Amino acid sequence: MRALVLMWWASWLPTTVFNVRDFGAVADGKHNDTVPIQRAIDEAARAGGIVYFPAGDYLSGTIVLRSNVTVHLAPGATLWGSRRIADYSRPHLIYAHEAQNIAIEGGGTID
């Protein structure tokens, strides 16, 4: 019974949403949005939260997911991998190491 109550209580906790545009992402498919995207992820990781990508074209190199972060790609949002090798700190577009409680969701696209 105690576990059920805790699950119900946790479902009512507010979830903070971090919009990547508020961190400076341009979303035009031309400007590299890696830095503002990573800033949003890092901020969301402090207390847990959702990194929200509204509709747009986000060009990026490696982004590192942190624990307790959900990436939500809204319909019409596309996360494009940069064609420049120099934009990657690791050979991956999305990378996580020893991260827990992470998710990628939504109706957007990763290309």
PDB file of C-alpha atoms in Angstrom, residues 20-21 24-38 53-63 73 76-88 92-94 109-111:
ATOM      1  CA  VAL A  20      15.921  24.585 -25.943  1.00  0.00           C
ATOM      2  CA  ARG A  21      14.914  27.861 -27.623  1.00  0.00           C
ATOM      3  CA  GLY A  24      19.501  30.073 -27.501  1.00  0.00           C
ATOM      4  CA  ALA A  25      18.768  27.294 -30.014  1.00  0.00           C
ATOM      5  CA  VAL A  26      17.975  28.844 -33.412  1.00  0.00           C
ATOM      6  CA  ALA A  27      16.319  25.770 -35.011  1.00  0.00           C
ATOM      7  CA  ASP A  28      16.882  26.882 -38.609  1.00  0.00           C
ATOM      8  CA  GLY A  29      18.902  23.834 -39.699  1.00  0.00           C
ATOM      9  CA  LYS A  30      21.925  26.035 -40.475  1.00  0.00           C
ATOM     10  CA  HIS A  31      23.248  27.238 -37.113  1.00  0.00           C
ATOM     11  CA  ASN A  32      24.852  24.676 -34.850  1.00  0.00           C
ATOM     12  CA  ASP A  33      22.599  24.365 -31.797  1.00  0.00           C
ATOM     13  CA  THR A  34      24.814  21.956 -29.825  1.00  0.00           C
ATOM     14  CA  VAL A  35      25.778  24.431 -27.084  1.00  0.00           C
ATOM     15  CA  PRO A  36      22.252  25.649 -26.231  1.00  0.00           C
ATOM     16  CA  ILE A  37      20.886  22.091 -26.385  1.00  0.00           C
ATOM     17  CA  GLN A  38      23.594  20.880 -23.992  1.00  0.00           C
ATOM     18  CA  PHE A  53      12.317  20.762 -28.679  1.00  0.00           C
ATOM     19  CA  PRO A  54       9.464  22.697 -30.310  1.00  0.00           C
ATOM     20  CA  ALA A  55       8.965  22.376 -34.075  1.00  0.00           C
ATOM     21  CA  GLY A  56      12.081  23.354 -36.012  1.00  0.00           C
ATOM     22  CA  ASP A  57      15.319  22.007 -37.462  1.00  0.00           C
ATOM     23  CA  TYR A  58      18.040  21.604 -34.834  1.00  0.00           C
ATOM     24  CA  LEU A  59      21.564  21.018 -36.162  1.00  0.00           C
ATOM     25  CA  SER A  60      23.855  19.448 -33.591  1.00  0.00           C
ATOM     26  CA  GLY A  61      27.047  17.610 -32.848  1.00  0.00           C
ATOM     27  CA  THR A  62      27.361  15.309 -29.837  1.00  0.00           C
ATOM     28  CA  ILE A  63      24.915  15.936 -27.004  1.00  0.00           C
ATOM     29  CA  LEU A  73      10.845  16.158 -29.636  1.00  0.00           C
ATOM     30  CA  GLY A  76       7.707  18.967 -36.523  1.00  0.00           C
ATOM     31  CA  ALA A  77      10.970  19.006 -34.547  1.00  0.00           C
ATOM     32  CA  THR A  78      13.971  17.371 -36.203  1.00  0.00           C
ATOM     33  CA  LEU A  79      17.334  16.866 -34.535  1.00  0.00           C
ATOM     34  CA  TRP A  80      19.858  16.765 -37.401  1.00  0.00           C
ATOM     35  CA  GLY A  81      23.333  15.358 -36.957  1.00  0.00           C
ATOM     36  CA  SER A  82      25.986  17.755 -38.180  1.00  0.00           C
ATOM     37  CA  ARG A  83      27.979  16.713 -41.233  1.00  0.00           C
ATOM     38  CA  ARG A  84      31.145  18.227 -39.705  1.00  0.00           C
ATOM     39  CA  ILE A  85      33.240  15.664 -37.817  1.00  0.00           C
ATOM     40  CA  ALA A  86      34.684  18.499 -35.711  1.00  0.00           C
ATOM     41  CA  ASP A  87      31.221  19.010 -34.136  1.00  0.00           C
ATOM     42  CA  TYR A  88      31.428  15.625 -32.396  1.00  0.00           C
ATOM     43  CA  HIS A  92      27.728   9.684 -31.591  1.00  0.00           C
ATOM     44  CA  LEU A  93      24.976  12.261 -31.982  1.00  0.00           C
ATOM     45  CA  ILE A  94      23.414  11.316 -28.636  1.00  0.00           C
ATOM     46  CA  THR A 109      12.512  13.000 -35.729  1.00  0.00           C
ATOM     47  CA  ILE A 110      16.205  12.295 -35.183  1.00  0.00           C
ATOM     48  CA  ASP A 111      18.095  12.236 -38.476  1.00  0.00           C
TER      49      ASP A 111
END
